[in-house]
Amino acid sequence: MKIDLAALKLFVRADERGSISAAARELGWLPATASAALMRAEQELGGKLFTRTTRSLKPTPDGERFLERARQALETLDEAREVFLSGKQAVQGLIRLSAPFDVGEQVLLPALDAFLDKHAGVQLALQLSDQFRDLWRDDFDAAIRYGLITDANLIVRKLAETRRILVAAPRYLERRGTPRRVEDLAEHECVLLKTSARSADVWPLLRGRRLVEVKVRGRRLSDNGAVTRRWAVGGHGIALKSWIDVCEDIARRRLVRVLPEISSESYPIMLATSSGIRMVGRMRALGDWLAERFALHIQHHPFPD
């Protein structure tokens, strides 16, 4: 067979993007050159890798089996390259990372700045969003997510454990009073976060060991966790926020805990990476670095007993 490494990368990327032309543009190929390479490969293989229409590109059953092995071969080559380069040159390459707004602003940005200072050969493309991002479809190498991840196609690593707490600015509580019971939340203005994972106006809270769902109301709703944090700090209502996001605000008295005996169930903060890049040195280095930085953050701001 005469299929070269560059062509293998093109075919795998085309499968991920659903388009030969899109893969060609990303890899610096001319579309006509890419199409010709695919035709030559199919002639060499004696069968079709993809079925193509004007709107879609899908692998054939034989193509799926071939592309799976091609991915494994490219991963093995990446591993071999990283092993060869280890100790010879610094971690390098592009990392495309997605993360929630609040954890991005409060913990991630300082950690990533320090990571880039340490590894001058690394490039970072960071997108902050509280909405679910599909790593393959949305073209990310890794994502930081709240909660357990069950996707078998992703490699996951736990960075930290946290839980949500009720918080408000002192001036809001001076103006509206402090809730004494969970039921009192219904009489208060709340700041609402809309995500794909949970309803904005139903808050799951632990009362003792019992999970209760509390219906709340509020005039301010956003799909951006950083916005809801700012609204809370600005005195606009009570918010249900991750401890790791607001612990610094509490330490500086910008926010105080409301109903301190109440919190959510604990849940992890996870780093998910695409299976195709699991052994690339820059991703291992990023995971190690973030785990250390999250541990230091929690050490400085332990969850109150």
Coordinates of C-alpha atoms in Angstrom, one line a residue, residues 83-240:
V83 CA 8.7 9.6 23.9
F84 CA 11.5 10.5 21.5
L85 CA 11.2 14.2 22.2
S86 CA 10.9 13.9 26.0
G87 CA 13.9 15.4 27.6
K88 CA 15.0 16.9 24.3
Q89 CA 12.5 19.8 24.0
A90 CA 9.6 21.3 25.8
V91 CA 6.0 20.3 25.6
Q92 CA 4.5 22.1 22.5
G93 CA 1.6 22.3 20.2
L94 CA -2.0 23.6 20.1
I95 CA -4.5 22.9 22.8
R96 CA -8.2 23.6 22.1
L97 CA -9.9 23.8 25.4
S98 CA -13.5 24.5 26.5
A99 CA -14.5 25.3 30.1
P100 CA -17.3 26.8 32.2
F101 CA -17.2 30.6 32.7
D102 CA -16.9 30.7 36.5
V103 CA -14.2 28.1 36.9
G104 CA -12.5 29.6 33.9
E105 CA -12.4 33.1 35.4
Q106 CA -11.7 32.1 39.1
V107 CA -9.2 29.2 38.7
L108 CA -8.5 28.3 35.2
L109 CA -7.2 31.6 33.7
P110 CA -4.4 32.0 36.2
A111 CA -3.5 28.4 36.0
L112 CA -3.3 28.5 32.2
D113 CA -1.3 31.7 32.2
A114 CA 1.3 30.0 34.4
F115 CA 1.2 26.9 32.2
L116 CA 1.9 28.9 29.1
D117 CA 4.7 30.7 30.9
K118 CA 6.3 27.4 31.7
H119 CA 5.8 25.8 28.2
A120 CA 6.7 28.5 25.6
G121 CA 5.9 26.1 22.7
V122 CA 2.3 25.6 23.6
Q123 CA -0.5 27.5 21.9
L124 CA -3.9 27.8 23.6
A125 CA -7.4 28.3 22.1
L126 CA -9.8 28.7 25.0
Q127 CA -13.6 28.9 24.8
L128 CA -15.5 29.7 28.0
S129 CA -19.1 28.4 27.9
D130 CA -21.6 26.9 30.4
Q131 CA -23.3 25.0 27.6
F132 CA -22.3 21.4 26.7
R133 CA -19.7 21.2 24.0
D134 CA -19.2 18.1 21.9
L135 CA -15.4 17.6 21.5
W136 CA -15.6 16.0 18.1
R137 CA -18.3 18.1 16.6
D138 CA -17.1 21.4 18.0
D139 CA -13.4 20.7 17.4
F140 CA -12.0 20.7 20.9
D141 CA -9.1 18.6 22.2
A142 CA -10.3 18.8 25.8
A143 CA -13.1 20.2 28.0
I144 CA -13.5 20.9 31.7
R145 CA -17.0 19.8 32.9
Y146 CA -18.9 19.7 36.1
G147 CA -20.2 16.2 37.1
L148 CA -19.6 12.7 36.0
I149 CA -18.8 11.9 32.4
T150 CA -20.1 8.6 31.0
D151 CA -19.1 9.0 27.3
A152 CA -17.0 5.9 26.6
N153 CA -15.3 7.8 23.7
L154 CA -13.7 10.3 26.1
I155 CA -10.7 9.9 28.4
V156 CA -11.6 11.6 31.7
R157 CA -9.6 12.7 34.7
K158 CA -10.9 14.1 38.0
L159 CA -9.4 17.5 38.8
A160 CA -11.3 18.4 42.0
E161 CA -14.5 17.8 44.0
T162 CA -16.9 20.6 44.9
R163 CA -20.5 21.4 45.7
R164 CA -22.9 24.2 45.3
I165 CA -23.9 26.6 48.1
L166 CA -26.4 29.4 48.5
V167 CA -24.8 32.9 48.5
A168 CA -25.9 36.5 48.5
A169 CA -24.3 39.9 48.9
P170 CA -24.5 41.5 52.4
R171 CA -26.4 44.5 51.0
Y172 CA -29.1 42.2 49.5
L173 CA -29.7 40.6 52.8
E174 CA -29.7 43.9 54.6
R175 CA -32.4 45.1 52.2
R176 CA -34.5 41.9 52.0
G177 CA -33.7 40.0 55.1
T178 CA -32.0 36.6 55.6
P179 CA -33.8 33.4 54.9
R180 CA -34.2 31.1 58.0
R181 CA -35.6 28.0 56.2
V182 CA -35.3 26.5 52.8
E183 CA -39.0 27.4 52.3
D184 CA -38.2 31.1 52.7
L185 CA -36.3 31.0 49.4
A186 CA -39.7 31.2 47.6
E187 CA -40.1 34.7 49.0
H188 CA -36.7 36.0 47.7
E189 CA -35.3 37.2 44.5
C190 CA -33.0 34.6 43.1
V191 CA -30.4 34.8 40.3
L192 CA -31.0 31.9 37.9
L193 CA -28.5 30.0 35.8
K194 CA -29.8 28.2 32.7
T195 CA -27.8 25.1 31.6
S196 CA -28.5 22.0 29.7
A197 CA -27.9 19.9 32.8
R198 CA -30.6 21.3 35.2
S199 CA -33.6 23.5 35.3
A200 CA -32.9 27.1 36.2
D201 CA -35.7 27.6 38.7
V202 CA -35.6 24.3 40.5
W203 CA -32.6 23.9 42.9
P204 CA -31.6 20.5 44.2
L205 CA -30.4 21.0 47.8
L206 CA -29.4 18.7 50.6
R207 CA -31.2 19.2 53.9
G208 CA -29.3 16.9 56.2
R209 CA -28.9 13.8 54.1
R210 CA -32.2 14.3 52.2
L211 CA -32.2 15.8 48.7
V212 CA -35.0 18.3 48.2
E213 CA -35.9 20.2 45.1
V214 CA -36.8 23.8 45.8
K215 CA -38.8 26.0 43.4
V216 CA -37.4 29.5 43.2
R217 CA -38.1 32.6 41.2
G218 CA -36.1 35.5 39.8
R219 CA -36.1 38.4 37.3
R220 CA -32.5 37.7 36.3
L221 CA -31.6 34.6 34.2
S222 CA -28.5 33.9 32.2
D223 CA -26.7 30.9 30.6
N224 CA -23.4 32.5 31.7
G225 CA -22.2 31.5 35.2
A226 CA -19.9 34.6 35.4
V227 CA -22.9 36.8 34.8
T228 CA -24.9 35.2 37.6
R229 CA -22.0 35.5 40.0
R230 CA -21.7 39.3 39.2
W231 CA -25.4 39.7 39.7
A232 CA -25.1 38.1 43.1
V233 CA -22.1 40.2 44.1
G234 CA -24.0 43.2 42.9
G235 CA -26.8 42.6 45.4
H236 CA -29.5 41.5 43.0
G237 CA -30.5 38.2 44.6
I238 CA -29.6 34.8 46.1
A239 CA -27.6 32.5 43.9
L240 CA -26.7 28.8 43.9

